[in-house]
Amino acid sequence: MDNHVSADVIAVSRREKREMTVRVGGKTYPIIRHWSGGFALTADTPNLPGAVEVCEGENLRYACLVVCKSEESGLRYYDYKRRQEPRRAPPSVDYAPGLEDDFV
């Protein structure tokens, strides 16, 4: 089995969309293929732990738990166990400001 992915395949995948990456432990790895249920990295990428961040450009897209599904043709395939979009707005206020002194 050939575990090498050509530079042309990587270049085409990066041109198709904004570059998607996986961040973990302060390091970033380019995503070669992405689909709704997971993504693929080159096989020479270190095996990822469960918790990762998927980014599009500099923007965080998902906080995820992933599991390595398989490795073939120079790619390592990961499935999402959990995928959560980041919170875009601050949490809603669940108290009335200024009433804190009423309970003392």
PDB file of C-alpha atoms in Angstrom:
ATOM      1  CA  MET A   1       0.000   0.000   0.000  1.00  0.00           C
ATOM      2  CA  ASP A   2       1.313   3.435  -0.949  1.00  0.00           C
ATOM      3  CA  ASN A   3       1.237   5.801   2.056  1.00  0.00           C
ATOM      4  CA  HIS A   4       2.171   8.873   0.062  1.00  0.00           C
ATOM      5  CA  VAL A   5      -0.280  11.629  -0.900  1.00  0.00           C
ATOM      6  CA  SER A   6       0.901  13.727  -3.812  1.00  0.00           C
ATOM      7  CA  ALA A   7       1.367  17.464  -3.413  1.00  0.00           C
ATOM      8  CA  ASP A   8      -1.146  17.934  -6.261  1.00  0.00           C
ATOM      9  CA  VAL A   9      -3.918  16.242  -4.237  1.00  0.00           C
ATOM     10  CA  ILE A  10      -3.168  18.468  -1.249  1.00  0.00           C
ATOM     11  CA  ALA A  11      -3.047  21.618  -3.403  1.00  0.00           C
ATOM     12  CA  VAL A  12      -6.381  20.838  -5.086  1.00  0.00           C
ATOM     13  CA  SER A  13      -8.101  20.162  -1.748  1.00  0.00           C
ATOM     14  CA  ARG A  14      -6.861  23.499  -0.409  1.00  0.00           C
ATOM     15  CA  ARG A  15      -8.119  25.395  -3.458  1.00  0.00           C
ATOM     16  CA  GLU A  16     -11.587  23.831  -3.237  1.00  0.00           C
ATOM     17  CA  LYS A  17     -12.447  25.636   0.026  1.00  0.00           C
ATOM     18  CA  ARG A  18     -10.853  27.888   2.532  1.00  0.00           C
ATOM     19  CA  GLU A  19      -8.152  25.866   4.168  1.00  0.00           C
ATOM     20  CA  MET A  20      -9.561  23.720   6.930  1.00  0.00           C
ATOM     21  CA  THR A  21      -7.238  22.587   9.691  1.00  0.00           C
ATOM     22  CA  VAL A  22      -7.240  20.600  12.909  1.00  0.00           C
ATOM     23  CA  ARG A  23      -5.719  22.212  16.008  1.00  0.00           C
ATOM     24  CA  VAL A  24      -4.544  20.166  18.950  1.00  0.00           C
ATOM     25  CA  GLY A  25      -1.891  20.797  21.579  1.00  0.00           C
ATOM     26  CA  GLY A  26      -0.775  24.068  19.978  1.00  0.00           C
ATOM     27  CA  LYS A  27      -0.136  22.409  16.597  1.00  0.00           C
ATOM     28  CA  THR A  28      -2.115  22.720  13.378  1.00  0.00           C
ATOM     29  CA  TYR A  29      -2.554  20.048  10.685  1.00  0.00           C
ATOM     30  CA  PRO A  30      -4.198  20.595   7.255  1.00  0.00           C
ATOM     31  CA  ILE A  31      -7.388  18.678   6.528  1.00  0.00           C
ATOM     32  CA  ILE A  32      -7.135  16.941   3.155  1.00  0.00           C
ATOM     33  CA  ARG A  33     -10.802  15.880   2.916  1.00  0.00           C
ATOM     34  CA  HIS A  34     -13.777  16.974   5.011  1.00  0.00           C
ATOM     35  CA  TRP A  35     -17.361  15.676   5.089  1.00  0.00           C
ATOM     36  CA  SER A  36     -20.267  15.956   7.517  1.00  0.00           C
ATOM     37  CA  GLY A  37     -19.202  12.875   9.498  1.00  0.00           C
ATOM     38  CA  GLY A  38     -15.449  13.440   9.690  1.00  0.00           C
ATOM     39  CA  PHE A  39     -12.233  14.360   7.923  1.00  0.00           C
ATOM     40  CA  ALA A  40      -8.973  12.948   6.572  1.00  0.00           C
ATOM     41  CA  LEU A  41      -5.366  13.952   7.262  1.00  0.00           C
ATOM     42  CA  THR A  42      -2.159  12.671   5.700  1.00  0.00           C
ATOM     43  CA  ALA A  43      -1.047   9.355   7.172  1.00  0.00           C
ATOM     44  CA  ASP A  44       2.231  10.865   8.375  1.00  0.00           C
ATOM     45  CA  THR A  45       0.321  13.182  10.740  1.00  0.00           C
ATOM     46  CA  PRO A  46       0.596  12.037  14.380  1.00  0.00           C
ATOM     47  CA  ASN A  47      -2.415  10.092  15.624  1.00  0.00           C
ATOM     48  CA  LEU A  48      -4.789  12.617  17.190  1.00  0.00           C
ATOM     49  CA  PRO A  49      -6.175  12.384  20.712  1.00  0.00           C
ATOM     50  CA  GLY A  50      -9.953  12.528  21.107  1.00  0.00           C
ATOM     51  CA  ALA A  51     -10.445  16.281  21.665  1.00  0.00           C
ATOM     52  CA  VAL A  52      -9.565  18.567  18.733  1.00  0.00           C
ATOM     53  CA  GLU A  53     -10.634  21.871  17.181  1.00  0.00           C
ATOM     54  CA  VAL A  54     -11.575  22.106  13.505  1.00  0.00           C
ATOM     55  CA  CYS A  55     -10.883  25.528  11.984  1.00  0.00           C
ATOM     56  CA  GLU A  56     -11.660  27.191   8.665  1.00  0.00           C
ATOM     57  CA  GLY A  57      -8.932  29.715   8.026  1.00  0.00           C
ATOM     58  CA  GLU A  58      -8.397  31.375  11.411  1.00  0.00           C
ATOM     59  CA  ASN A  59     -11.998  30.785  12.548  1.00  0.00           C
ATOM     60  CA  LEU A  60     -12.985  27.989  14.922  1.00  0.00           C
ATOM     61  CA  ARG A  61     -15.712  25.893  13.271  1.00  0.00           C
ATOM     62  CA  TYR A  62     -16.130  23.010  15.727  1.00  0.00           C
ATOM     63  CA  ALA A  63     -14.909  21.667  19.043  1.00  0.00           C
ATOM     64  CA  CYS A  64     -14.864  17.903  18.505  1.00  0.00           C
ATOM     65  CA  LEU A  65     -14.238  14.474  19.863  1.00  0.00           C
ATOM     66  CA  VAL A  66     -12.834  12.272  17.112  1.00  0.00           C
ATOM     67  CA  VAL A  67     -11.867   8.654  16.627  1.00  0.00           C
ATOM     68  CA  CYS A  68      -9.502   7.263  13.991  1.00  0.00           C
ATOM     69  CA  LYS A  69     -11.559   5.108  11.655  1.00  0.00           C
ATOM     70  CA  SER A  70      -8.987   3.807   9.166  1.00  0.00           C
ATOM     71  CA  GLU A  71      -5.826   4.497   7.221  1.00  0.00           C
ATOM     72  CA  GLU A  72      -5.518   3.885   3.490  1.00  0.00           C
ATOM     73  CA  SER A  73      -3.973   5.399   0.362  1.00  0.00           C
ATOM     74  CA  GLY A  74      -1.803   7.751   2.367  1.00  0.00           C
ATOM     75  CA  LEU A  75      -4.685   9.226   4.366  1.00  0.00           C
ATOM     76  CA  ARG A  76      -5.847   8.717   7.948  1.00  0.00           C
ATOM     77  CA  TYR A  77      -9.649   8.966   8.325  1.00  0.00           C
ATOM     78  CA  TYR A  78     -11.340  10.325  11.464  1.00  0.00           C
ATOM     79  CA  ASP A  79     -15.030  10.190  12.415  1.00  0.00           C
ATOM     80  CA  TYR A  80     -16.739  12.696  14.681  1.00  0.00           C
ATOM     81  CA  LYS A  81     -18.005  11.214  17.938  1.00  0.00           C
ATOM     82  CA  ARG A  82     -19.229  14.672  18.964  1.00  0.00           C
ATOM     83  CA  ARG A  83     -19.097  17.943  17.042  1.00  0.00           C
ATOM     84  CA  GLN A  84     -20.170  21.224  18.620  1.00  0.00           C
ATOM     85  CA  GLU A  85     -20.216  24.675  17.048  1.00  0.00           C
ATOM     86  CA  PRO A  86     -18.671  27.424  19.167  1.00  0.00           C
ATOM     87  CA  ARG A  87     -20.947  29.856  20.967  1.00  0.00           C
ATOM     88  CA  ARG A  88     -21.294  32.978  18.793  1.00  0.00           C
ATOM     89  CA  ALA A  89     -23.030  35.211  21.346  1.00  0.00           C
ATOM     90  CA  PRO A  90     -22.341  35.695  25.026  1.00  0.00           C
ATOM     91  CA  PRO A  91     -24.552  33.701  27.388  1.00  0.00           C
ATOM     92  CA  SER A  92     -27.864  35.308  28.205  1.00  0.00           C
ATOM     93  CA  VAL A  93     -28.107  37.050  31.556  1.00  0.00           C
ATOM     94  CA  ASP A  94     -30.074  34.918  33.994  1.00  0.00           C
ATOM     95  CA  TYR A  95     -30.359  37.540  36.716  1.00  0.00           C
ATOM     96  CA  ALA A  96     -31.528  41.128  36.974  1.00  0.00           C
ATOM     97  CA  PRO A  97     -28.548  43.482  37.392  1.00  0.00           C
ATOM     98  CA  GLY A  98     -28.683  45.603  40.541  1.00  0.00           C
ATOM     99  CA  LEU A  99     -30.699  43.131  42.622  1.00  0.00           C
ATOM    100  CA  GLU A 100     -27.664  41.465  44.202  1.00  0.00           C
ATOM    101  CA  ASP A 101     -27.910  43.724  47.299  1.00  0.00           C
ATOM    102  CA  ASP A 102     -31.514  42.645  47.974  1.00  0.00           C
ATOM    103  CA  PHE A 103     -30.359  39.186  49.069  1.00  0.00           C
ATOM    104  CA  VAL A 104     -27.761  40.206  51.627  1.00  0.00           C
TER     105      VAL A 104
END
